[in-house]
Short mmCIF file of N, CA and C in Angstrom, two decimals:
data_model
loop_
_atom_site.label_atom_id
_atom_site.label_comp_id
_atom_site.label_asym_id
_atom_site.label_seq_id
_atom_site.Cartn_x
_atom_site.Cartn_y
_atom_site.Cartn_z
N UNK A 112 -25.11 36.16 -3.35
CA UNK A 112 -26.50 36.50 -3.17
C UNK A 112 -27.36 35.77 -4.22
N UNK A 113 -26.93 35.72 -5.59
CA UNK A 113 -27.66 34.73 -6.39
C UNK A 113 -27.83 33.67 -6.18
N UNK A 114 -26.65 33.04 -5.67
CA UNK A 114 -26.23 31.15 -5.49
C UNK A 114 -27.25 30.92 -4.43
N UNK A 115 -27.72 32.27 -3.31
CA UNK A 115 -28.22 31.97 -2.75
C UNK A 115 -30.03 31.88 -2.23
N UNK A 116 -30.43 33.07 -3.45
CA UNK A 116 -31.47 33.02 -3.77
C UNK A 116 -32.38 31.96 -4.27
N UNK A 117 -31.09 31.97 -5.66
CA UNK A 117 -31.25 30.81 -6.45
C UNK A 117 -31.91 29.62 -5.65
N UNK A 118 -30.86 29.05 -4.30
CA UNK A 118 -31.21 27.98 -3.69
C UNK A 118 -32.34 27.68 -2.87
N UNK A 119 -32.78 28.76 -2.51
CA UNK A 119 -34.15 28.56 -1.67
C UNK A 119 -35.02 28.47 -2.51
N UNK A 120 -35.03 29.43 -3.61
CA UNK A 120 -36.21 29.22 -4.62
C UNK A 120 -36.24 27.73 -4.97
N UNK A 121 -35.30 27.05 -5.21
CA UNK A 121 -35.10 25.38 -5.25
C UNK A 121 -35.61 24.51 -4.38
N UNK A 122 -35.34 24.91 -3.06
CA UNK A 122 -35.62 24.00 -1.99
C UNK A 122 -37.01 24.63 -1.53
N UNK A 123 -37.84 25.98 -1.49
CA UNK A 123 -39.04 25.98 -0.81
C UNK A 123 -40.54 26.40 -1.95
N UNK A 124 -39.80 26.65 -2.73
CA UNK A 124 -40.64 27.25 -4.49
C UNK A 124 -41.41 26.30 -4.81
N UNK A 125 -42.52 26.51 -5.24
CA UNK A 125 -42.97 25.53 -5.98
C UNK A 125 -42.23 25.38 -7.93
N UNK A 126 -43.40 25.16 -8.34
CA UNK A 126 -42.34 24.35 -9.84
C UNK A 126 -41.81 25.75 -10.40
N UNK A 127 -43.06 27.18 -10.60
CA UNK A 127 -42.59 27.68 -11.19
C UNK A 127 -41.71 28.66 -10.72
N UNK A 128 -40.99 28.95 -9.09
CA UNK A 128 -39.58 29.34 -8.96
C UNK A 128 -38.73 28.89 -8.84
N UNK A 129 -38.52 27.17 -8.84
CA UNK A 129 -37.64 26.56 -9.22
C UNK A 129 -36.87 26.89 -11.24
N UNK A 130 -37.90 26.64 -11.77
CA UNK A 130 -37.56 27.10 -13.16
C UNK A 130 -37.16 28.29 -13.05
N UNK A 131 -37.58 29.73 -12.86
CA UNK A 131 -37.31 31.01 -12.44
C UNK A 131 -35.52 30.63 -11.96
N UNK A 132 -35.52 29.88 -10.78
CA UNK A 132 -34.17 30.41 -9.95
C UNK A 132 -33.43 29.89 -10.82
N UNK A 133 -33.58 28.74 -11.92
CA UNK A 133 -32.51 27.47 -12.94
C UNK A 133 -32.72 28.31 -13.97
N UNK A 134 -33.51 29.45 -14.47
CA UNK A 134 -33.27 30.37 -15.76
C UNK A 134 -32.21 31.32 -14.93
N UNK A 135 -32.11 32.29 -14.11
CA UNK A 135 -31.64 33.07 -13.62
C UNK A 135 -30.38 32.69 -13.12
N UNK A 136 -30.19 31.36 -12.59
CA UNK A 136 -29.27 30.98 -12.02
C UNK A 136 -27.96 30.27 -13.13
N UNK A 137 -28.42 29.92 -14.65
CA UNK A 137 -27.96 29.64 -15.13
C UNK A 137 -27.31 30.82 -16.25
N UNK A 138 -27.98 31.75 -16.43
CA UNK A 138 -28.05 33.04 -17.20
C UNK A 138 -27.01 33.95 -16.63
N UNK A 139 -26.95 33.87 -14.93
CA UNK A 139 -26.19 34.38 -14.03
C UNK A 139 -24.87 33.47 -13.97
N UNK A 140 -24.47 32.36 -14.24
CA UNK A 140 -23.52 31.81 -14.44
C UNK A 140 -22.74 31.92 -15.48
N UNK A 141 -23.44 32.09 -16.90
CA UNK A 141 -23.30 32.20 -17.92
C UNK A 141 -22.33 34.26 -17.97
N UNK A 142 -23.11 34.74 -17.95
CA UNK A 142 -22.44 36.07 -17.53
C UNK A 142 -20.89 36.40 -16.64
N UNK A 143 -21.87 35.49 -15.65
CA UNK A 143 -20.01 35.87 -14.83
C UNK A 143 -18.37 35.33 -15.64
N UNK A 144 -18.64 34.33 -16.22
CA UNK A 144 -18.01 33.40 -17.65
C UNK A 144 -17.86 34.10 -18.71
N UNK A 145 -18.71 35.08 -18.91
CA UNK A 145 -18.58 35.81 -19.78
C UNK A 145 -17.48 37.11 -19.74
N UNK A 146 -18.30 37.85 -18.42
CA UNK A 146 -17.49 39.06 -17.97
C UNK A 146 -15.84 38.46 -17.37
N UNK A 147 -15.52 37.52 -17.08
CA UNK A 147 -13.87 37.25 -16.93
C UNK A 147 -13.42 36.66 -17.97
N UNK A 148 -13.90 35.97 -19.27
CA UNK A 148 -13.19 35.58 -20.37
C UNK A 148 -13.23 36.41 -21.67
N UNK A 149 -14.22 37.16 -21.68
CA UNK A 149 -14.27 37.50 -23.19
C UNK A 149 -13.93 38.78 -23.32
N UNK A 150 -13.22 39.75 -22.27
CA UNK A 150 -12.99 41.24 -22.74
C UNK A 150 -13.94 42.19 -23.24
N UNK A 151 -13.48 42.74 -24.12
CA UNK A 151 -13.92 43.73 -24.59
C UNK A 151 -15.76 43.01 -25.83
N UNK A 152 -15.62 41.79 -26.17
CA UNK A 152 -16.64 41.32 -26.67
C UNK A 152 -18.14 40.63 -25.69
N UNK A 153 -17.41 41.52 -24.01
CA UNK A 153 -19.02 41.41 -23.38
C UNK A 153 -20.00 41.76 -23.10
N UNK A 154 -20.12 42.96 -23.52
CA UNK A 154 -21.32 43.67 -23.77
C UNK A 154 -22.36 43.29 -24.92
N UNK A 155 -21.91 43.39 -25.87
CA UNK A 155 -22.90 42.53 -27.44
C UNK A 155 -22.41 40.99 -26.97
N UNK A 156 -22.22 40.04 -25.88
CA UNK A 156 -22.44 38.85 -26.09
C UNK A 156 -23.44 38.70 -25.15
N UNK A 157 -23.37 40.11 -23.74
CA UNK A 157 -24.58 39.94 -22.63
C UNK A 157 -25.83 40.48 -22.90
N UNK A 158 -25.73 40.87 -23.87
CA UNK A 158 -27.00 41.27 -24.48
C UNK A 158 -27.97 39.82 -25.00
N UNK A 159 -27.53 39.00 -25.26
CA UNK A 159 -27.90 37.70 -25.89
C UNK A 159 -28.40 36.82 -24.59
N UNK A 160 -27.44 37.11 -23.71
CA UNK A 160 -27.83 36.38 -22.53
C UNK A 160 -29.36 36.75 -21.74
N UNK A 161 -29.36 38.28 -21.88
CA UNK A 161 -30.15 38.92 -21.28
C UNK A 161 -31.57 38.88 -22.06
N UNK A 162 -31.35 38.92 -23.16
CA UNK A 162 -32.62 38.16 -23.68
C UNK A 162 -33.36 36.94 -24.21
N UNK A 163 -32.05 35.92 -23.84
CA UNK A 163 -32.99 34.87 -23.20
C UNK A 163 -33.40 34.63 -21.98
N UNK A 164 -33.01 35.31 -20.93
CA UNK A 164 -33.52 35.87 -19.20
C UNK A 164 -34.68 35.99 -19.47
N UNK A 165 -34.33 37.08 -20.66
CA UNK A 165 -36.18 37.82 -20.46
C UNK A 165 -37.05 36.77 -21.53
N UNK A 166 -36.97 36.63 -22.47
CA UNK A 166 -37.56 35.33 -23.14
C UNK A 166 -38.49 33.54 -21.83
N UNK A 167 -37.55 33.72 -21.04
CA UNK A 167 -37.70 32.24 -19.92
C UNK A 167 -38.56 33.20 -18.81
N UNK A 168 -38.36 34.25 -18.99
CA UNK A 168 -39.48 34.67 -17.88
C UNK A 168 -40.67 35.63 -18.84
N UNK A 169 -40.81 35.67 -19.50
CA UNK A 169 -41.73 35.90 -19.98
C UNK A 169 -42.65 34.81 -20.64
N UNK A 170 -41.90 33.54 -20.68
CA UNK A 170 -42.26 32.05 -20.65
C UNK A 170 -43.39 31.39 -19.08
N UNK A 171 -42.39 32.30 -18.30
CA UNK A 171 -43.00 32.16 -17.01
C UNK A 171 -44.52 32.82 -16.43
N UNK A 172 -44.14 34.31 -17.44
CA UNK A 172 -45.68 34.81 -17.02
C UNK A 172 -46.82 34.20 -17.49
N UNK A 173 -46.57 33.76 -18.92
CA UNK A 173 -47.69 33.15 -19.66
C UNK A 173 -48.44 32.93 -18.96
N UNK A 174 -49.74 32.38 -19.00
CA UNK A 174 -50.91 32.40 -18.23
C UNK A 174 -50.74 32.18 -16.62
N UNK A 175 -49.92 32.97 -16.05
CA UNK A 175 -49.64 32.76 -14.69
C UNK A 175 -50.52 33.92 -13.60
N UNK A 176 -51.19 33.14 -12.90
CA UNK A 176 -51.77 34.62 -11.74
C UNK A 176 -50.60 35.24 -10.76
N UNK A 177 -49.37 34.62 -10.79
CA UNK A 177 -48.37 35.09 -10.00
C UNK A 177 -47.99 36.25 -10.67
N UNK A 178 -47.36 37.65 -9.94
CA UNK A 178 -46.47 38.89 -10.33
C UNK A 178 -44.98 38.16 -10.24
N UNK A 179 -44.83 37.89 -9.66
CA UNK A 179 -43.05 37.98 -9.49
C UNK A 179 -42.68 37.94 -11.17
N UNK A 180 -43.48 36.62 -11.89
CA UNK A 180 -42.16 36.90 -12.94
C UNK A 180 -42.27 37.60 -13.76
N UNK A 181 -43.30 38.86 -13.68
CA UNK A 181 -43.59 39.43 -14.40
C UNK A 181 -42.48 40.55 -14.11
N UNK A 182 -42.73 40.99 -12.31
CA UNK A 182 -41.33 41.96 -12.57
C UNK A 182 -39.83 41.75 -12.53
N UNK A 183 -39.63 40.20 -12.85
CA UNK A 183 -38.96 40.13 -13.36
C UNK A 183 -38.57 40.24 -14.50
N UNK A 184 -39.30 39.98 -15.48
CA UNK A 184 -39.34 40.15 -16.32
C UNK A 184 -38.96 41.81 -16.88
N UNK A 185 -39.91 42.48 -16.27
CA UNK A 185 -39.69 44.00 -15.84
C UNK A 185 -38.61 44.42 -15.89
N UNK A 186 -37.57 43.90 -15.05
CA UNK A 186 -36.04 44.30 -14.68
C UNK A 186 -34.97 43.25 -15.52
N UNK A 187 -35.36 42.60 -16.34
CA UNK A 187 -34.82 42.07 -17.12
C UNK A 187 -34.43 42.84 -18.79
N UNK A 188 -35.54 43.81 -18.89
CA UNK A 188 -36.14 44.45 -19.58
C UNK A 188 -34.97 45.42 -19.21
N UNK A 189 -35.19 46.11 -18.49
CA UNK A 189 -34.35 47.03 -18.17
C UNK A 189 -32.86 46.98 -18.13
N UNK A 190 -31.74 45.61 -17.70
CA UNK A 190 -30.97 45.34 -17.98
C UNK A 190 -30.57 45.55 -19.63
N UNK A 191 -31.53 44.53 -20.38
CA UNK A 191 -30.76 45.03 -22.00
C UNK A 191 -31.06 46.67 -22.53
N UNK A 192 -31.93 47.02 -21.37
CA UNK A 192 -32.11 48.71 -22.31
C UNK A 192 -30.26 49.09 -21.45
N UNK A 193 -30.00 49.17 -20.44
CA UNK A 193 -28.86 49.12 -20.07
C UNK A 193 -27.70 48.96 -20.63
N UNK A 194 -28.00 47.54 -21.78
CA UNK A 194 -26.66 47.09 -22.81
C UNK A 194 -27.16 47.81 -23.73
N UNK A 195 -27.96 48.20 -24.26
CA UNK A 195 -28.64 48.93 -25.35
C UNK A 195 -27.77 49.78 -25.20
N UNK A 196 -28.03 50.63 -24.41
CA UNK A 196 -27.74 52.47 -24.20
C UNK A 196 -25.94 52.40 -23.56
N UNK A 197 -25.46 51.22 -23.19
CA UNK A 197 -24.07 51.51 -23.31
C UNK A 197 -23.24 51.01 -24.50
N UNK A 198 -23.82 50.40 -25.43
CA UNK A 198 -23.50 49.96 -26.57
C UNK A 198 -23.81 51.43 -27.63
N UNK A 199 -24.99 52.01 -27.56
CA UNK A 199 -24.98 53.16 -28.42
C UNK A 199 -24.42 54.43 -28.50
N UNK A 200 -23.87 54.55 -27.08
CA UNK A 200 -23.87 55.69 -26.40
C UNK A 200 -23.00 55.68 -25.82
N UNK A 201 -21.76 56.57 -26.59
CA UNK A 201 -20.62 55.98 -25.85
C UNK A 201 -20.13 56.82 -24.56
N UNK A 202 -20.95 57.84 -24.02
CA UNK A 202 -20.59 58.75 -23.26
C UNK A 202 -20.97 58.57 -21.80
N UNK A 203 -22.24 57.34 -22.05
CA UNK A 203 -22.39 56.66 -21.06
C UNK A 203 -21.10 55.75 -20.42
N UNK A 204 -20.98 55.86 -18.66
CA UNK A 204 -19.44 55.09 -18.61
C UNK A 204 -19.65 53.75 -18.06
N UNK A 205 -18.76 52.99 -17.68
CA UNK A 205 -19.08 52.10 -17.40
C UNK A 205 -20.08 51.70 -16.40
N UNK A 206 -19.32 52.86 -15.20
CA UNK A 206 -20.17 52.44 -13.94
C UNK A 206 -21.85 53.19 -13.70
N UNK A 207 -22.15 53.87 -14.55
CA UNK A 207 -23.60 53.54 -14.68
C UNK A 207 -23.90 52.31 -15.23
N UNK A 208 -23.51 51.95 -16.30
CA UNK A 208 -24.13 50.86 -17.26
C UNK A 208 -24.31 49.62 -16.29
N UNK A 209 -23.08 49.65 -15.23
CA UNK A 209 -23.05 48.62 -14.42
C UNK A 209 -23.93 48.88 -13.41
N UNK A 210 -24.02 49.87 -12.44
CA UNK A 210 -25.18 50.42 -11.72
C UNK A 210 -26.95 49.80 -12.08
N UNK A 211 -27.14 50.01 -13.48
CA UNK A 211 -28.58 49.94 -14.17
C UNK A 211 -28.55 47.93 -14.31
N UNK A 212 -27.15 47.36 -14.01
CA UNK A 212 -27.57 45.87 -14.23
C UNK A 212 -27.48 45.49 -12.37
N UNK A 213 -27.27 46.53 -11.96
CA UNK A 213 -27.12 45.83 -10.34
C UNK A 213 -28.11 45.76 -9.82
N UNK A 214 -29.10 47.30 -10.36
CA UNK A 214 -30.56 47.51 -9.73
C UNK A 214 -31.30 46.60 -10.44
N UNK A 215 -31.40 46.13 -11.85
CA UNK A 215 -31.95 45.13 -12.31
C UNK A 215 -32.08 43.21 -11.66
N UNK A 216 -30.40 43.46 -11.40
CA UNK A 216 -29.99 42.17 -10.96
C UNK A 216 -31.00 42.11 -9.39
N UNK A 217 -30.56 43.05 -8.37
CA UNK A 217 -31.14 43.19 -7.38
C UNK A 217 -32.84 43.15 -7.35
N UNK A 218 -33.69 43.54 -8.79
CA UNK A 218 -35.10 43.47 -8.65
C UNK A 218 -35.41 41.95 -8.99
N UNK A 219 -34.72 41.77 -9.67
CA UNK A 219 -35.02 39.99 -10.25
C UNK A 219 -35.11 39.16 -9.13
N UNK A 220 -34.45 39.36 -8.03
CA UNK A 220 -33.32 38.64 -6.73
C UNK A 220 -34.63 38.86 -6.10
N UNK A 221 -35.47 40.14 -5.70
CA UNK A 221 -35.91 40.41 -4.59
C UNK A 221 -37.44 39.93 -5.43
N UNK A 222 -37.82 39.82 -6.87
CA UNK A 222 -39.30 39.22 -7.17
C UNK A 222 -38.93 37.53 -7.26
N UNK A 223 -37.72 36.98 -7.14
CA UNK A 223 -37.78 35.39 -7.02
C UNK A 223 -38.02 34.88 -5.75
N UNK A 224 -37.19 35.92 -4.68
CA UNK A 224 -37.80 36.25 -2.93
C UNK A 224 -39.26 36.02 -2.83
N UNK A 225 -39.55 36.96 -3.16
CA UNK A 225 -41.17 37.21 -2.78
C UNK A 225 -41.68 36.45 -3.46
N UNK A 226 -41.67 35.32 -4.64
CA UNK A 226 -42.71 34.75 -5.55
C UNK A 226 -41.98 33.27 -4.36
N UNK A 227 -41.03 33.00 -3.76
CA UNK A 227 -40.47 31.85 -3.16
C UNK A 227 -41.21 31.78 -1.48
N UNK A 228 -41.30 32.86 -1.11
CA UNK A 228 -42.03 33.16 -0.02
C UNK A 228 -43.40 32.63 0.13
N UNK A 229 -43.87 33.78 -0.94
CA UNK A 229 -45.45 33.16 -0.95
C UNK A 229 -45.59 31.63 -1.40
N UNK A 230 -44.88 30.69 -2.27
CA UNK A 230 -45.49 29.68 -2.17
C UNK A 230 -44.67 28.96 -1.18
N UNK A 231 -43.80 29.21 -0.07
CA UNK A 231 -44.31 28.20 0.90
C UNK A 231 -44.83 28.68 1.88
N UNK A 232 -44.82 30.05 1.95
CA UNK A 232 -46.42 30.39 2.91
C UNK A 232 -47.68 29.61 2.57
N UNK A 233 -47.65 29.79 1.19
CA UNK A 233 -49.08 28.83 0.45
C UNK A 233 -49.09 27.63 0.73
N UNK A 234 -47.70 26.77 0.86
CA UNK A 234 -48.01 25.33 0.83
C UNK A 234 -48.04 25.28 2.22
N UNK A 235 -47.94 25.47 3.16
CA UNK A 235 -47.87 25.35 4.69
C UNK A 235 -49.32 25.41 5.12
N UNK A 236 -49.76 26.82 4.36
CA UNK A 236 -51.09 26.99 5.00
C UNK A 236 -52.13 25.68 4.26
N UNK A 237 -51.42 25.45 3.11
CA UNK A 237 -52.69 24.09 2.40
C UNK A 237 -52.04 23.12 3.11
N UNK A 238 -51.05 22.61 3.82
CA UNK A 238 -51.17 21.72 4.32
C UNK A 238 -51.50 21.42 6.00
N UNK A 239 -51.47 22.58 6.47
CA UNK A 239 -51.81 23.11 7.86
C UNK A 239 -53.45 23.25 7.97
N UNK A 240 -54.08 23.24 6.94
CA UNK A 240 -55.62 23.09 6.69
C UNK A 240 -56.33 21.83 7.16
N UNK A 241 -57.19 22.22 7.72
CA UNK A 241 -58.11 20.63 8.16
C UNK A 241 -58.47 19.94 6.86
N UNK A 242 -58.35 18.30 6.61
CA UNK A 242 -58.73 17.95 5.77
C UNK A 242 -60.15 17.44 5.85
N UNK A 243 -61.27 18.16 5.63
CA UNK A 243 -62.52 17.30 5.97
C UNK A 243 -63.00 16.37 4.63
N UNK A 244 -63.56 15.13 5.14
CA UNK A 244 -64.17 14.65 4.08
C UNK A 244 -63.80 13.71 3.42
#
Protein backbone atom coordinates (compact mmCIF):
# COMPACT_ATOMS: atom_id res chain seq x y z
CA UNK A 1 0.00 0.00 0.00
CA UNK A 2 2.94 2.43 0.54
CA UNK A 3 5.03 1.32 -2.63
CA UNK A 4 1.90 2.13 -3.94
CA UNK A 5 0.82 5.34 -2.83
CA UNK A 6 4.15 6.36 -2.82
CA UNK A 7 3.99 5.81 -6.74
CA UNK A 8 1.18 7.78 -7.87
CA UNK A 9 2.11 10.59 -5.73
CA UNK A 10 5.32 10.34 -8.17
CA UNK A 11 3.71 9.92 -11.34
CA UNK A 12 0.46 12.41 -10.92
CA UNK A 13 1.68 14.96 -7.79
CA UNK A 14 2.98 17.88 -8.43
CA UNK A 15 6.64 18.76 -6.84
CA UNK A 16 5.43 18.96 -3.46
CA UNK A 17 3.89 15.17 -3.27
CA UNK A 18 6.48 13.86 -5.04
CA UNK A 19 8.94 15.03 -2.14
CA UNK A 20 6.09 13.98 0.45
CA UNK A 21 5.82 10.31 -1.24
CA UNK A 22 10.33 10.21 -1.45
CA UNK A 23 10.25 11.44 2.47
CA UNK A 24 7.64 8.81 3.38
CA UNK A 25 8.64 6.37 1.02
CA UNK A 26 12.13 6.39 2.08
CA UNK A 27 11.43 6.68 5.99
CA UNK A 28 9.03 3.69 5.23
CA UNK A 29 11.86 1.72 3.78
CA UNK A 30 14.13 2.63 6.29
CA UNK A 31 11.76 1.13 9.12
CA UNK A 32 10.84 -2.02 7.53
CA UNK A 33 15.06 -2.56 7.61
CA UNK A 34 14.85 -1.67 10.74
CA UNK A 35 11.96 -3.77 12.23
CA UNK A 36 13.62 -7.23 10.56
CA UNK A 37 17.30 -6.46 11.51
CA UNK A 38 17.71 -4.78 14.64
CA UNK A 39 15.53 -6.67 17.38
CA UNK A 40 14.96 -5.55 20.36
CA UNK A 41 16.95 -1.97 19.52
CA UNK A 42 13.75 -0.87 17.28
CA UNK A 43 11.81 1.07 19.02
CA UNK A 44 14.54 3.94 20.29
CA UNK A 45 16.03 3.60 16.65
CA UNK A 46 12.18 4.26 15.08
CA UNK A 47 11.81 6.94 17.01
CA UNK A 48 14.69 8.78 15.06
CA UNK A 49 13.17 7.78 11.94
CA UNK A 50 9.90 9.14 12.86
CA UNK A 51 11.19 12.36 13.52
CA UNK A 52 12.76 13.02 10.65
CA UNK A 53 9.16 12.02 8.84
CA UNK A 54 7.89 14.63 10.86
CA UNK A 55 10.83 17.19 10.48
CA UNK A 56 10.44 16.68 6.06
CA UNK A 57 6.88 17.30 6.46
CA UNK A 58 6.79 19.92 8.50
CA UNK A 59 9.47 21.20 5.88
CA UNK A 60 6.58 20.65 3.61
CA UNK A 61 4.01 22.75 5.37
CA UNK A 62 6.18 25.75 5.54
CA UNK A 63 4.51 28.38 3.72
CA UNK A 64 2.25 25.96 1.91
CA UNK A 65 -1.72 26.67 1.26
CA UNK A 66 -2.03 22.85 0.89
CA UNK A 67 -3.50 20.64 4.23
CA UNK A 68 -2.31 17.30 3.36
CA UNK A 69 1.09 17.79 4.79
CA UNK A 70 0.04 19.25 7.51
CA UNK A 71 -2.02 16.16 8.54
CA UNK A 72 0.50 14.49 7.88
CA UNK A 73 2.43 15.83 9.72
CA UNK A 74 -0.41 15.44 12.34
CA UNK A 75 -0.13 11.61 12.23
CA UNK A 76 3.39 11.61 12.18
CA UNK A 77 3.18 13.33 15.42
CA UNK A 78 1.22 10.81 16.71
CA UNK A 79 3.33 7.85 15.65
CA UNK A 80 6.40 9.05 17.95
CA UNK A 81 3.87 9.87 20.84
CA UNK A 82 3.18 6.04 20.09
CA UNK A 83 7.14 5.21 20.48
CA UNK A 84 7.09 7.63 23.29
CA UNK A 85 4.40 5.89 25.39
CA UNK A 86 5.66 2.32 24.48
CA UNK A 87 9.11 3.12 25.40
CA UNK A 88 7.90 4.64 28.87
CA UNK A 89 5.30 2.56 29.67
CA UNK A 90 5.88 -0.69 29.89
CA UNK A 91 2.35 -2.00 30.40
CA UNK A 92 1.48 -0.75 27.21
CA UNK A 93 1.78 -4.10 24.77
CA UNK A 94 2.91 -4.40 21.75
CA UNK A 95 -0.11 -4.60 19.72
CA UNK A 96 -1.48 -1.32 20.67
CA UNK A 97 1.80 0.43 20.17
CA UNK A 98 1.58 -1.20 16.77
CA UNK A 99 -2.18 -0.40 16.24
CA UNK A 100 -1.36 3.66 17.05
CA UNK A 101 1.56 3.35 14.05
CA UNK A 102 -0.98 1.62 11.63
CA UNK A 103 -3.66 4.37 12.17
CA UNK A 104 -0.86 6.88 11.81
CA UNK A 105 0.71 5.04 8.89
CA UNK A 106 -2.83 4.75 7.31
CA UNK A 107 -3.51 8.83 7.90
CA UNK A 108 -0.21 9.80 6.23
CA UNK A 109 -1.23 7.23 3.17
CA UNK A 110 -4.75 8.66 2.90
CA UNK A 111 -3.39 12.85 3.26
CA UNK A 112 -0.59 11.95 0.37
CA UNK A 113 -3.99 10.47 -1.54
CA UNK A 114 -5.88 13.41 -1.26
CA UNK A 115 -2.95 16.13 -1.57
CA UNK A 116 -2.05 13.67 -5.07
CA UNK A 117 -5.61 13.87 -6.20
CA UNK A 118 -6.16 17.38 -5.98
CA UNK A 119 -3.16 18.33 -7.89
CA UNK A 120 -3.98 16.41 -10.84
CA UNK A 121 -7.48 17.38 -10.64
CA UNK A 122 -5.73 20.91 -10.58
CA UNK A 123 -3.45 20.30 -13.40
CA UNK A 124 -6.12 18.87 -15.79
CA UNK A 125 -8.49 21.52 -15.07
CA UNK A 126 -5.43 24.31 -15.84
CA UNK A 127 -4.77 22.60 -18.71
CA UNK A 128 -8.34 21.80 -19.92
CA UNK A 129 -8.84 25.74 -19.61
CA UNK A 130 -9.23 27.92 -22.69
CA UNK A 131 -6.11 29.69 -23.32
CA UNK A 132 -7.18 33.25 -24.36
CA UNK A 133 -4.79 35.80 -25.37
Amino acid sequence: MIALVCLLAVIWGADRERKGALIFGVVSGVNIFLANNSGYATDGLLIFTAIACLTGFVALCWKSSHLWPLWAAAAQGMAIMGHVLRLTNPRITATTADIIQLISIYIVLFSLLAGTVYAARHRSQKDNSPNIG
